[in-house]
Coordinates of C-alpha atoms in Angstrom, one line a residue:
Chain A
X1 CA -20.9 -2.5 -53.9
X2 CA -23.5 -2.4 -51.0
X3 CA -22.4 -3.2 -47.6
X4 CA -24.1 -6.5 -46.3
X5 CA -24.6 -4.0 -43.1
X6 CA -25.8 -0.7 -45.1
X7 CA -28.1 0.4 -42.3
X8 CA -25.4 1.0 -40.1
X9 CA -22.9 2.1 -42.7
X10 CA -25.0 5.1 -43.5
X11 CA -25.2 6.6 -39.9
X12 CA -21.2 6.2 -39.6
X13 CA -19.2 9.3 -39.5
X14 CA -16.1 9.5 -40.8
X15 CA -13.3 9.0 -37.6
X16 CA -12.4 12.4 -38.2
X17 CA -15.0 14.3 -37.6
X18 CA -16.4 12.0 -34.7
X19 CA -13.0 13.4 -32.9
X20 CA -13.9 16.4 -34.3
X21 CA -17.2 16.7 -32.6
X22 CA -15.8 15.1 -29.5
X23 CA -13.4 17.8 -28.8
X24 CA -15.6 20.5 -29.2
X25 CA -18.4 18.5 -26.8
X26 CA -16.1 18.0 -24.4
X27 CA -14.4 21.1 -24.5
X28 CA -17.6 22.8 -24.0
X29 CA -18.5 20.4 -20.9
X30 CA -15.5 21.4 -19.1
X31 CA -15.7 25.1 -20.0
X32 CA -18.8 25.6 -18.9
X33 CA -18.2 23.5 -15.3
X34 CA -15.5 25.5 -14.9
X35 CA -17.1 29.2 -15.7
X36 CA -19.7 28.3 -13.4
X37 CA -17.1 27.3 -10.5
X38 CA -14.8 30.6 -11.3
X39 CA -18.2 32.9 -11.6
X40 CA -19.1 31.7 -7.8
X41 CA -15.7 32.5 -6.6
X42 CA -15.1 35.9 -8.6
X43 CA -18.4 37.1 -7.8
X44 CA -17.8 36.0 -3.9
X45 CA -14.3 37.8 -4.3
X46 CA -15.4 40.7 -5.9
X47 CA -18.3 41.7 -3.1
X48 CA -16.7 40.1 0.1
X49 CA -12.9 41.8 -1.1
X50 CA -13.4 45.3 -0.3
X51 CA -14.5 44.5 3.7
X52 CA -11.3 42.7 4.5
X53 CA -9.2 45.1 6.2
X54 CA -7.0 43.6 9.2
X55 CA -10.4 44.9 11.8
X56 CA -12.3 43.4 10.2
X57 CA -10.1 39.6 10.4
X58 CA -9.2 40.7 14.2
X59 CA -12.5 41.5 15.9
X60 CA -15.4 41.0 17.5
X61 CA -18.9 41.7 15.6
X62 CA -20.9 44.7 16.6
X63 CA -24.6 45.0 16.8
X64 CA -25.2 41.2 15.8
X65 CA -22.4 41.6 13.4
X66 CA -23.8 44.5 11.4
X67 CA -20.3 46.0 12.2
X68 CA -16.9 45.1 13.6
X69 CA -15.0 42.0 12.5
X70 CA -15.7 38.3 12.6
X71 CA -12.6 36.9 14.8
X72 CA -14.7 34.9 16.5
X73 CA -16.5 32.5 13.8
X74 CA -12.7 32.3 12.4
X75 CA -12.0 31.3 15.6
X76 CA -15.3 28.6 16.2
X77 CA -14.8 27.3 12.7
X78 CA -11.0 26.3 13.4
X79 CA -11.5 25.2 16.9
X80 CA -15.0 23.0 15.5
X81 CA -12.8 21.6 12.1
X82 CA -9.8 20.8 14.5
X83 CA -12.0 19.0 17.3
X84 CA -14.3 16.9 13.9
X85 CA -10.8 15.6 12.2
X86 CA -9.3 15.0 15.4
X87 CA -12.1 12.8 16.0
X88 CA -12.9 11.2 12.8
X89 CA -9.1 11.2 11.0
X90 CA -8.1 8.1 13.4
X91 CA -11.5 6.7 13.4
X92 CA -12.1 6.7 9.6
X93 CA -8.5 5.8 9.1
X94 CA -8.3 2.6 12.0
X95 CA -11.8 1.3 10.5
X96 CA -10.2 1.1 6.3
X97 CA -7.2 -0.4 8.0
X98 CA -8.9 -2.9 9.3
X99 CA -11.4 -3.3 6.6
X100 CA -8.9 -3.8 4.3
X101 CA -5.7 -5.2 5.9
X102 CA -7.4 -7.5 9.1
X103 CA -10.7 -8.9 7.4
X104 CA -10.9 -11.1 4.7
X105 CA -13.8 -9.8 2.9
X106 CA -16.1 -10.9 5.7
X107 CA -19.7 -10.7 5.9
X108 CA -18.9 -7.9 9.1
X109 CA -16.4 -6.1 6.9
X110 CA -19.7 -5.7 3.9
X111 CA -21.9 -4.5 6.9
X112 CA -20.1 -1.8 8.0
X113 CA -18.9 -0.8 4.1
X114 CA -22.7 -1.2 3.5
X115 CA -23.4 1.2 6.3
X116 CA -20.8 3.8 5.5
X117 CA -22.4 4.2 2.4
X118 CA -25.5 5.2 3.9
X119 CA -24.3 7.2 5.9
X120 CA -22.4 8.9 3.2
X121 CA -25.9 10.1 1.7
X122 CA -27.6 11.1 4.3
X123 CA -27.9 14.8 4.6
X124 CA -26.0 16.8 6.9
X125 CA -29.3 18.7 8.7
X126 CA -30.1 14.9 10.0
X127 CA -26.6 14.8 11.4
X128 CA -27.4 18.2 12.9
X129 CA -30.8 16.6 14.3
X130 CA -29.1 13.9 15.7
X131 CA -26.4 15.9 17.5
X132 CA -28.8 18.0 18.9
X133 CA -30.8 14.8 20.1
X134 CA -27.4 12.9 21.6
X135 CA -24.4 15.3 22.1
X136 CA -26.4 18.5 23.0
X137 CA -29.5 17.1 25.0
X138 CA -29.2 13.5 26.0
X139 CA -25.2 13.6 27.1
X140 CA -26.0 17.3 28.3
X141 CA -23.1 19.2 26.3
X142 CA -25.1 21.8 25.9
X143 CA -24.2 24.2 22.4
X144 CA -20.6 23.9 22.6
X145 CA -17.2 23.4 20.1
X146 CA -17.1 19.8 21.2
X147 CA -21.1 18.9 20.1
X148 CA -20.3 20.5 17.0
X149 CA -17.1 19.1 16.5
X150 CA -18.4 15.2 17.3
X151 CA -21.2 16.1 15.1
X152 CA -19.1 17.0 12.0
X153 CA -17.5 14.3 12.7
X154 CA -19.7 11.4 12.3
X155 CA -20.8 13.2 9.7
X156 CA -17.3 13.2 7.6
X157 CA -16.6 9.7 8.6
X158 CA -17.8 8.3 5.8
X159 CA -15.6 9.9 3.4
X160 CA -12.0 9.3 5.8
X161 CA -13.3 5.5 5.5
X162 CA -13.8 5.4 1.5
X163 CA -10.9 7.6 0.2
X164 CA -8.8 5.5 2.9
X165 CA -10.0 2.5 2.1
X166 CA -9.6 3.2 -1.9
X167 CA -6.1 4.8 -0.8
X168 CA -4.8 1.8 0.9
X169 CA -6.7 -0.6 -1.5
X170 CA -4.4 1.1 -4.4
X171 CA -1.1 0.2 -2.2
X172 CA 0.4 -2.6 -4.9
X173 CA -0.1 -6.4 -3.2
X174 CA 3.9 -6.6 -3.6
X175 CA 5.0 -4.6 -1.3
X176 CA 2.6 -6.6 1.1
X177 CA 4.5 -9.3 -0.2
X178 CA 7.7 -8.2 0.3
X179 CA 7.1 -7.1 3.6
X180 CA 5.3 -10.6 5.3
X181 CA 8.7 -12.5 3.5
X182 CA 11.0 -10.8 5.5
X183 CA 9.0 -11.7 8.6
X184 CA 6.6 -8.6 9.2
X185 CA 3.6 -8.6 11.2
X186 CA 0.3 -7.3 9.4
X187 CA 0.8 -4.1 11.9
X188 CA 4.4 -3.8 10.9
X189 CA 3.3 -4.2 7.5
X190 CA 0.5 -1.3 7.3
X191 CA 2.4 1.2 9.7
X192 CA 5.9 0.5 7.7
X193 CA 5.0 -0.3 4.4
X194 CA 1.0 0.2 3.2
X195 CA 0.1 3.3 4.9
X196 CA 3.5 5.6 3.8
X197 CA 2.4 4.8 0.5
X198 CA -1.3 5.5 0.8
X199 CA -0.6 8.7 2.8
X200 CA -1.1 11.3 0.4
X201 CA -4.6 9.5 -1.0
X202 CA -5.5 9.2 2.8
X203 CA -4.8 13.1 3.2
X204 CA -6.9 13.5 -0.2
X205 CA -10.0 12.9 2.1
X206 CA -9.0 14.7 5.3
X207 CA -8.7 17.9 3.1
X208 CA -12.3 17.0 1.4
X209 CA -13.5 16.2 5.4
X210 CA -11.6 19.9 6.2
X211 CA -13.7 21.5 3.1
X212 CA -17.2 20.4 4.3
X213 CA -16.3 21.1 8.1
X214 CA -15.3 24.1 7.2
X215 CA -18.5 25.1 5.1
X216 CA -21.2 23.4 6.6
X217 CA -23.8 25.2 8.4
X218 CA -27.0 22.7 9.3
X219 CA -25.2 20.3 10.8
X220 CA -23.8 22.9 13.7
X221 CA -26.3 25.1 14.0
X222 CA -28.2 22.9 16.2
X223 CA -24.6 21.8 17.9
X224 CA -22.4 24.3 18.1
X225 CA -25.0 27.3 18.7
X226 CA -25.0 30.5 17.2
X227 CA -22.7 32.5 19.7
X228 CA -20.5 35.8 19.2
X229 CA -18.7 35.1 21.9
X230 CA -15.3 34.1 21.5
X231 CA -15.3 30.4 22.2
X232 CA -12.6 30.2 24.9
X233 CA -12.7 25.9 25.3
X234 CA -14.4 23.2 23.9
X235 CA -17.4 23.7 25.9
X236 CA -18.5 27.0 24.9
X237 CA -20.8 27.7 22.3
X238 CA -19.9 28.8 19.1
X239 CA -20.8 30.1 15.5
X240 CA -18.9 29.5 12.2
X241 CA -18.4 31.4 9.6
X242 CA -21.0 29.7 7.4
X243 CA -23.4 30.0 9.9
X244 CA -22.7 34.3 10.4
X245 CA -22.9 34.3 6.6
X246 CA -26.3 32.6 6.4
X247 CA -27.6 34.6 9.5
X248 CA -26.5 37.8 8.4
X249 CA -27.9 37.0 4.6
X250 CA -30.9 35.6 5.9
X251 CA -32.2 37.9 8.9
X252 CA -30.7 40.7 6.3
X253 CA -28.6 42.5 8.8
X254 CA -25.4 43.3 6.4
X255 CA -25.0 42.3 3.1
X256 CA -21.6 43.4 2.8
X257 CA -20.0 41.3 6.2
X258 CA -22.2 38.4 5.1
X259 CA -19.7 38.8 1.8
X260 CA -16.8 39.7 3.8
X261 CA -17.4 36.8 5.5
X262 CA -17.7 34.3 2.5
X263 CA -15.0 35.5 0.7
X264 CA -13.0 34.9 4.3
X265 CA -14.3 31.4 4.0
X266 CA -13.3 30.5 0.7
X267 CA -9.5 32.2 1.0
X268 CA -9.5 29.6 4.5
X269 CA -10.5 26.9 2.1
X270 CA -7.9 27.5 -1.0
X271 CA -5.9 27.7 1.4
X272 CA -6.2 24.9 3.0
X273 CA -6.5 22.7 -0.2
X274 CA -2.7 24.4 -0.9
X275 CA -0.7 23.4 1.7
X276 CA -2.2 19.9 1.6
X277 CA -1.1 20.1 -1.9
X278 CA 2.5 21.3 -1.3
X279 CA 2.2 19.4 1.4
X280 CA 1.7 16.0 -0.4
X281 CA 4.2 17.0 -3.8
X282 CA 7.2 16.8 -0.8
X283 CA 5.7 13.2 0.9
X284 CA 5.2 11.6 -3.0
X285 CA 9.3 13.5 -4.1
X286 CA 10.3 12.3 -0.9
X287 CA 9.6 8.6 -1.6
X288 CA 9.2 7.9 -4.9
Chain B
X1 CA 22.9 -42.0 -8.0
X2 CA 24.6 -39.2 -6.8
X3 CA 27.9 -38.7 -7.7
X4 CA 31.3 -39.0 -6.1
X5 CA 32.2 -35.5 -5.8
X6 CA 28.4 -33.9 -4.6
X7 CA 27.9 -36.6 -1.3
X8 CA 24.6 -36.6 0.1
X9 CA 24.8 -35.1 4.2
X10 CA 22.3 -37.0 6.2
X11 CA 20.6 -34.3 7.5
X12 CA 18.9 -31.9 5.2
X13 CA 18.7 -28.0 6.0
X14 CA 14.7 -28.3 4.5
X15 CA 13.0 -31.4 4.0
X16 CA 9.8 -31.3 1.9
X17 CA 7.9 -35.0 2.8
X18 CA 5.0 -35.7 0.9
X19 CA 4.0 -32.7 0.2
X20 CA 0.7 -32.2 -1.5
X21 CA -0.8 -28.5 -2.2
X22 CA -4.2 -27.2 -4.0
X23 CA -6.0 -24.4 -4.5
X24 CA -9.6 -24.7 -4.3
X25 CA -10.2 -27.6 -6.5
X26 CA -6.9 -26.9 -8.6
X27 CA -3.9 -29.0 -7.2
X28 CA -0.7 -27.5 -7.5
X29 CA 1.8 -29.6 -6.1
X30 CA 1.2 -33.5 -6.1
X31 CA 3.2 -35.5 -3.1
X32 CA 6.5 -33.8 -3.6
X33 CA 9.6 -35.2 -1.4
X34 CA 12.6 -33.4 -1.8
X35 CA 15.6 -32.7 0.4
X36 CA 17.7 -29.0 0.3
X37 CA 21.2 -29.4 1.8
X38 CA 22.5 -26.6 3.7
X39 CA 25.3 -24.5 1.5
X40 CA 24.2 -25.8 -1.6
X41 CA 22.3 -24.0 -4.6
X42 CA 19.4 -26.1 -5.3
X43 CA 17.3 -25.1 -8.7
X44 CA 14.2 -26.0 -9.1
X45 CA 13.3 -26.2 -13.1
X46 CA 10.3 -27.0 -15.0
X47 CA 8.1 -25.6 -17.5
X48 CA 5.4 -22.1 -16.5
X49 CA 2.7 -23.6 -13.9
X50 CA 4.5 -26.3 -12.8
X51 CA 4.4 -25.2 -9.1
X52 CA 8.2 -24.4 -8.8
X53 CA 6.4 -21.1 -7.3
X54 CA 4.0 -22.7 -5.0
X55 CA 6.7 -24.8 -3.5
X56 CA 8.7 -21.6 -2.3
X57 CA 5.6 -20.4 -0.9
X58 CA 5.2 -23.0 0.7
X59 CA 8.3 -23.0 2.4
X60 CA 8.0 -19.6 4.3
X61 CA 4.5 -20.1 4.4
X62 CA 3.6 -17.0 2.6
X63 CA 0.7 -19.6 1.2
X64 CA -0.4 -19.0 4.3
X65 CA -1.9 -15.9 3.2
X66 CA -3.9 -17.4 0.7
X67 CA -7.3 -18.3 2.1
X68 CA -8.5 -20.8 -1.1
X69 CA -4.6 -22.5 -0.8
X70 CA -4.7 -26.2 1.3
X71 CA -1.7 -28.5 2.0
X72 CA -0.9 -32.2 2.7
X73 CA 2.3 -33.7 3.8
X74 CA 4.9 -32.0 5.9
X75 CA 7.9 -29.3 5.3
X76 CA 10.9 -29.8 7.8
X77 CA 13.5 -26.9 8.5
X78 CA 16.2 -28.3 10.5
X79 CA 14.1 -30.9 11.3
X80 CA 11.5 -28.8 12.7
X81 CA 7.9 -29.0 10.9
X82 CA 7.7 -25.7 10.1
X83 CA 3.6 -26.0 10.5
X84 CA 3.6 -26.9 13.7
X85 CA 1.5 -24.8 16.4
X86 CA 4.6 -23.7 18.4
X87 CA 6.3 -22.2 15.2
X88 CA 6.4 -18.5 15.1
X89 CA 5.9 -17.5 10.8
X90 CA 7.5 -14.2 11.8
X91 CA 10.8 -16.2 12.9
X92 CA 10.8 -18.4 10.2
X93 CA 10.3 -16.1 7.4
X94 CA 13.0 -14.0 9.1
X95 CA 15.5 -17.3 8.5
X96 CA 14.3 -17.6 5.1
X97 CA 15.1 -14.6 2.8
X98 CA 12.5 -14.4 -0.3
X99 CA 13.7 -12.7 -3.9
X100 CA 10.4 -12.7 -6.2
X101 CA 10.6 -13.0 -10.2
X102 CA 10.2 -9.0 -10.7
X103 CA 12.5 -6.8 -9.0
X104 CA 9.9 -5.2 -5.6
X105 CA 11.9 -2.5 -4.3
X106 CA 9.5 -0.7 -1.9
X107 CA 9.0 3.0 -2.1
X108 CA 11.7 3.7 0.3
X109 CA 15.6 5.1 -0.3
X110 CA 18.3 2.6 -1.3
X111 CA 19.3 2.5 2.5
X112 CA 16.3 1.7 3.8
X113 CA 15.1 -0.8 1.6
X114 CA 18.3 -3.1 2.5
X115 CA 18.0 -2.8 5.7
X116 CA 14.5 -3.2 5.8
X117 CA 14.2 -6.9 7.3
X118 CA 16.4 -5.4 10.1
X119 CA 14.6 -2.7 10.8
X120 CA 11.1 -4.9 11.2
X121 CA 13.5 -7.1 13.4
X122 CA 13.7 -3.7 15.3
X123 CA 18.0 -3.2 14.9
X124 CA 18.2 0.3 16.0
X125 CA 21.7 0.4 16.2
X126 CA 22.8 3.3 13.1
X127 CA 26.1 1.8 12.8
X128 CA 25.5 -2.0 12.7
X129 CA 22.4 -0.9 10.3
X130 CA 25.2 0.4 7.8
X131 CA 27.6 -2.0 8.5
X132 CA 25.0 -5.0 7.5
X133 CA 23.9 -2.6 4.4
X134 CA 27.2 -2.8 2.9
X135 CA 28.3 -5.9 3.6
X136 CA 24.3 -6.9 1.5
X137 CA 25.2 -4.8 -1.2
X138 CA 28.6 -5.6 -1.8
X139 CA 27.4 -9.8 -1.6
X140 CA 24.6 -8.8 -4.3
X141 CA 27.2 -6.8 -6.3
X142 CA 25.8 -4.0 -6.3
X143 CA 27.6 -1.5 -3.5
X144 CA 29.9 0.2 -6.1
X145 CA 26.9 1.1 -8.1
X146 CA 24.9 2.3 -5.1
X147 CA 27.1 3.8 -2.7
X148 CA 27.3 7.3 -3.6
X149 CA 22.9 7.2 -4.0
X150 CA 21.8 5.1 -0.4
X151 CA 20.2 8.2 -0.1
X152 CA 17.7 8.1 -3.0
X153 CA 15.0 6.4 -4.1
X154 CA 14.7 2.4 -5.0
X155 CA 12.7 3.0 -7.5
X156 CA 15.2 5.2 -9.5
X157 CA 17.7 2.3 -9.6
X158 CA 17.7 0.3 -13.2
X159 CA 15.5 -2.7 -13.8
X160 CA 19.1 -5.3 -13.2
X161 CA 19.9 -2.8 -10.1
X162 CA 16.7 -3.0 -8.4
X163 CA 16.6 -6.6 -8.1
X164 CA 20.4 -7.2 -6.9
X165 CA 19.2 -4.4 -4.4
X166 CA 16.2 -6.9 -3.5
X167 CA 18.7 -9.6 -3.0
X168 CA 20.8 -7.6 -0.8
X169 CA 17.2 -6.9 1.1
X170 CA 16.6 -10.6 1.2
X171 CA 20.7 -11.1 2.6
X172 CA 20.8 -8.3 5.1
X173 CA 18.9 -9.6 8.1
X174 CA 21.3 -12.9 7.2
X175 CA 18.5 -15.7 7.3
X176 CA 19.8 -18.9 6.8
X177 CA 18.3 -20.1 3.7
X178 CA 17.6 -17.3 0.9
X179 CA 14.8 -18.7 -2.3
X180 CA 14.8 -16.7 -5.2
X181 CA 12.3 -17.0 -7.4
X182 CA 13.1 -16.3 -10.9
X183 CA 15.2 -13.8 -10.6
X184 CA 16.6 -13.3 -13.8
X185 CA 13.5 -13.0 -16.0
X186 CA 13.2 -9.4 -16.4
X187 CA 17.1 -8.6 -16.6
X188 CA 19.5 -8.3 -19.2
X189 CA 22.6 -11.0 -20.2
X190 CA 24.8 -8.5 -17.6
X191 CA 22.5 -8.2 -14.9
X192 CA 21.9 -11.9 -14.6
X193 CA 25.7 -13.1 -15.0
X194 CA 26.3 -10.6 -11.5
X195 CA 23.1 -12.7 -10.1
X196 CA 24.6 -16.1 -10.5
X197 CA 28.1 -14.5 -9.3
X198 CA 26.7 -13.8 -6.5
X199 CA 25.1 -16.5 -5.9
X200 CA 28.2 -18.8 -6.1
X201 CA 29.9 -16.8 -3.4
X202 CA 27.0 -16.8 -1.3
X203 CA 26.3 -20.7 -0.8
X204 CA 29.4 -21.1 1.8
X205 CA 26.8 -19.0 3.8
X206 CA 23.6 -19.7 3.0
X207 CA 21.2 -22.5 1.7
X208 CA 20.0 -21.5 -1.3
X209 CA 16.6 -22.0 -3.5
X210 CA 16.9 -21.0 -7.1
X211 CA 13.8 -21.4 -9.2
X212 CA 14.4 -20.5 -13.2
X213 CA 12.5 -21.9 -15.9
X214 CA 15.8 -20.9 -17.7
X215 CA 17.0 -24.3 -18.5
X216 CA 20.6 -22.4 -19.2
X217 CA 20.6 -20.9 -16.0
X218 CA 20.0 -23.5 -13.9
X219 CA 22.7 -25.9 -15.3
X220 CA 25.0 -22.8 -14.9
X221 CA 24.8 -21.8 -11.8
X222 CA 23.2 -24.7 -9.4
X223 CA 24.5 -27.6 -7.2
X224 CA 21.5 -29.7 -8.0
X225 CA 18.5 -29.7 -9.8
X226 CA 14.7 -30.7 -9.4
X227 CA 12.4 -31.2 -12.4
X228 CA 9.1 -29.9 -11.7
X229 CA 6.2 -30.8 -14.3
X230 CA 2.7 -30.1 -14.0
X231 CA 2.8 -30.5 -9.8
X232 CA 4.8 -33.9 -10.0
X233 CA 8.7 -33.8 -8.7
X234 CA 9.9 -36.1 -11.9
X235 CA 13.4 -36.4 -11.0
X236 CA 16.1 -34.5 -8.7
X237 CA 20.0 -34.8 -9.1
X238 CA 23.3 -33.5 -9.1
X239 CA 23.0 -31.1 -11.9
X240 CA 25.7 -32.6 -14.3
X241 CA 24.1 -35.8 -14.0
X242 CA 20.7 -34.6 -14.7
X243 CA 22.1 -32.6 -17.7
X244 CA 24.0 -35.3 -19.1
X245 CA 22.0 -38.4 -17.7
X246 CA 18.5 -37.5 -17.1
X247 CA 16.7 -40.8 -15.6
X248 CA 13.0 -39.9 -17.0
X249 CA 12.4 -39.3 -20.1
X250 CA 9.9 -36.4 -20.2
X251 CA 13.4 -34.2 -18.1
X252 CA 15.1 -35.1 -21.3
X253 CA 12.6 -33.6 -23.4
X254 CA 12.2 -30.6 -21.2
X255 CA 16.0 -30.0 -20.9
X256 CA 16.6 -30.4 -24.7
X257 CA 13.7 -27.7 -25.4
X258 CA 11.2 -30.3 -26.6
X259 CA 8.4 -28.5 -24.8
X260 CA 8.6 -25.4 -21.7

């Protein structure tokens, strides 16, 4: 017998090996992502390791940091992530709300999703630009914490407002529902019921928004300055850790602190990403 | 007729005049009049799309919440029409207490999930909070089951559980009229018999709205019942004269399992 549809019959594999194939493909896609993620990180680790000593976490830099410590870009980088999420955690977070729980897909609600978006791809030396334009120069800031710190904001906005949005989108319609029944307002409803719920895919994107703050480099330059000083309030200028990395590296003035210094970095970062973790596995045993 | 032993009060707890409802271009209730009578369970029967659904929507206004949904005709509550500007739909859905078809516990312990209607109508007080709590679950029959686990999680409770715990929700804030909405489909023979025992010993205090396609059901457990077919009210009675005298012809079919 010949099938009617012999063309096609010919160039089907058997199930068995297509699953075959698959697992191998895919195996190799994810091993290979994943070497390439662990080979940064070991190779990080392995250089920066050896220059962490408690000196070198607790002070100042010497000689444009070509000796001493690094306290104070640990210091700028916290102060400049705290002052960005600060800003753009109840921002991003009030705008899904309202996008998602106050407008009835309106033609204003698809503007402003429209305009996150672009937003979201814009790179982060225009945000940098535009600090430096507005925050440091036109409002007179001057290099400080607080340009910086607006700066990274605006520029993680866009991410608070999708993975909020998506977050509070995912909350079921029922326990809307439920909650309007028995007599709720909408606030009641979101501050009670919705946003409990979408908490832990809400913090999902602060810890992203913490992750970039804490990296970034051309959107602060320009803001926050490039200071060793320790930054003693919001108006002082600053530099962060990424910066100190890149201007050690790049003016070639200590290989081994510029590592120190990245391998600082990514520990603050794991870090972070774990007690937002542990942080969320309590919330979600708490109330489901 | 109604009979001897059911008399008719003069002055219904809700009174549903004319009421006409659509969504979009689909009507879903066509000119519906129908009284409720305060401590009595009314069930409201028919076959899947009827608009038994729609017409407890209607009643608390959650329709409101439906931007494509329009209405006609008007829906008293104590006389009051409840669309009227000076109505508050925070106060009335507070007097009407809403049990959906699946069992919606929210995400929150036991505790707080019955109490949940008090707490939006901002009770503080911890002891009257636990006194309404018990007195909710012990009405849904369910307090001997709970009490030792107040402190967990809803959603660990069984299927049958987690909706007499959503009745208890509905009973807490005690709202004067209390709809449930097919509350039996999901559960088990056990689970529902507790639901209609409740029920029973809940209509000296409460106006209640029980919508089951369940033709069984509804001659168990209700006072009187409303055949709803395809938008149209056909008929409304006692419920052992509808069951053993229906008027129209197309409730006989319906209640002998002709169709629905």
């Amino acid at each position: 017998m010949v099938a009617s549809d012999g063309h096609t019959a010919r160039l089907r594999l058997n199930p068995e090996t297509t699953h075959r194939l698959a697992v191998v493909g895919l195996w190799a896609c994810a091993g290979l992502a994943l070497t390439v993620l662990a080979g940064i990180i070991v190779l990080v680790l392995a250089k920066g390791l050896p220059m962490l000593s408690p000196s070198f976490l607790l002070e100042s830099p010497e000689r444009m940091g070509r000796a001493g410590g690094i306290f104070p870009t640990i210091v700028g980088t916290v102060l400049l992530t705290l002052v960005a999420l600060l800003m753009a955690t109840p921002l991003g977070v009030g705008t899904a709300i309202y996008l998602t729980e106050y407008t009835q897909a309106g033609r204003l609600a698809k503007v402003i999703r429209f305009g996150v978006e672009c937003l979201a791809g814009v790179p982060s030396i225009i945000f940098g630009l535009f600090g430096f334009i507005f925050f440091v120069i036109y409002l007179k800031m001057g290099w400080s914490v607080l340009s910086g710190g607006l700066t990274l904001a605006i520029m993680v906005l866009p991410t608070i407002i999708r993975t909020a949005e998506e977050a509070i989108r995912a909350v079921p319609a029922s326990y809307r529902e439920v909650s309007f029944a028995t007599g709720a307002t909408a606030w009641q409803t979101v501050t009670r019921v919705v946003l409990p719920v979408a908490l832990p895919g809400i913090m999902t994107g602060v810890v992203l928004s913490i992750g970039r703050c804490v990296g970034e480099t051309a959107a602060v330059i320009f803001t926050a300055g490039t200071a060793l000083r320790l930054p003693l309030s919001v108006f002082s200028p600053t530099r962060t850790m990424a910066v100190h990395f890149y201007i050690l590296a790049r003016e070639g003035l200590s290989m081994p602190h510029a590592y120190g210094t990245a391998a600082v970095l990514i520990i603050v970062i794991l870090m972070v990403n774990t007690i937002a973790n542990m942080i969320m596995v309590r919330f979600r045993a708490k109330v489901t | 007729m109604p009979s001897a032993e059911t008399p008719v009060p003069s002055d219904p707890k809700i009174a549903i005049e004319d009421l006409s409802v659509s969504y979009g271009d689909a009507p879903a209730l066509k000119s519906v009049n129908l009284p409720v009578y305060a401590n009595e369970i009314l069930g409201i029967t028919g076959p899947s799309g009827s608009g038994k659904t729609t017409l407890l929507r209607m009643i608390n206004r959650l329709n409101d919440r439906v931007p494509s949904c329009r209405h006609e005709g008007r829906i008293l509550v104590d006389g009051q029409d409840i669309h009227a500007p000076e109505v508050d739909v925070n106060d009335l859905r507070r007097r009407i207490g809403v049990v959906f078809a699946l069992p919606t516990p929210l995400p929150k312990t036991v505790f707080e999930n019955v109490i949940f209607g008090l707490r939006i109508a901002g009770v503080r007080d911890h002891q009257l909070l636990e006194e309404r709590a018990e007195q909710a679950l012990r009405d849904a029959i369910l307090w001997d089951e709970v009490k030792d686990r107040l402190g967990d999680s809803a959603l660990r409770l069984s299927g049958g559980q987690q909706q007499r715990l959503c009745i208890a929700r509905a009973l807490a804030p005690h709202p004067e009229i209390v709809m449930l909405d097919e509350p039996c489909s999901g559960l088990d023979p056990i689970s529902t018999l507790k639901i209609e025992q409740a029920l029973q010993s809940l209509k000296e205090r409460y106006t209640i709205v029980l919508v089951s396609h369940n033709v069984q059901q509804a001659s168990r457990a209700t006072d009187r019942t409303a055949f709803v077919l395809m938008g149209e009210l056909v008929e409304w009675q006692p419920t052992a004269e509808m069951f053993t005298r229906p008027r129209d012809t197309r409730t006989a079919d319906f209640l002998e399992g002709r169709f629905g």
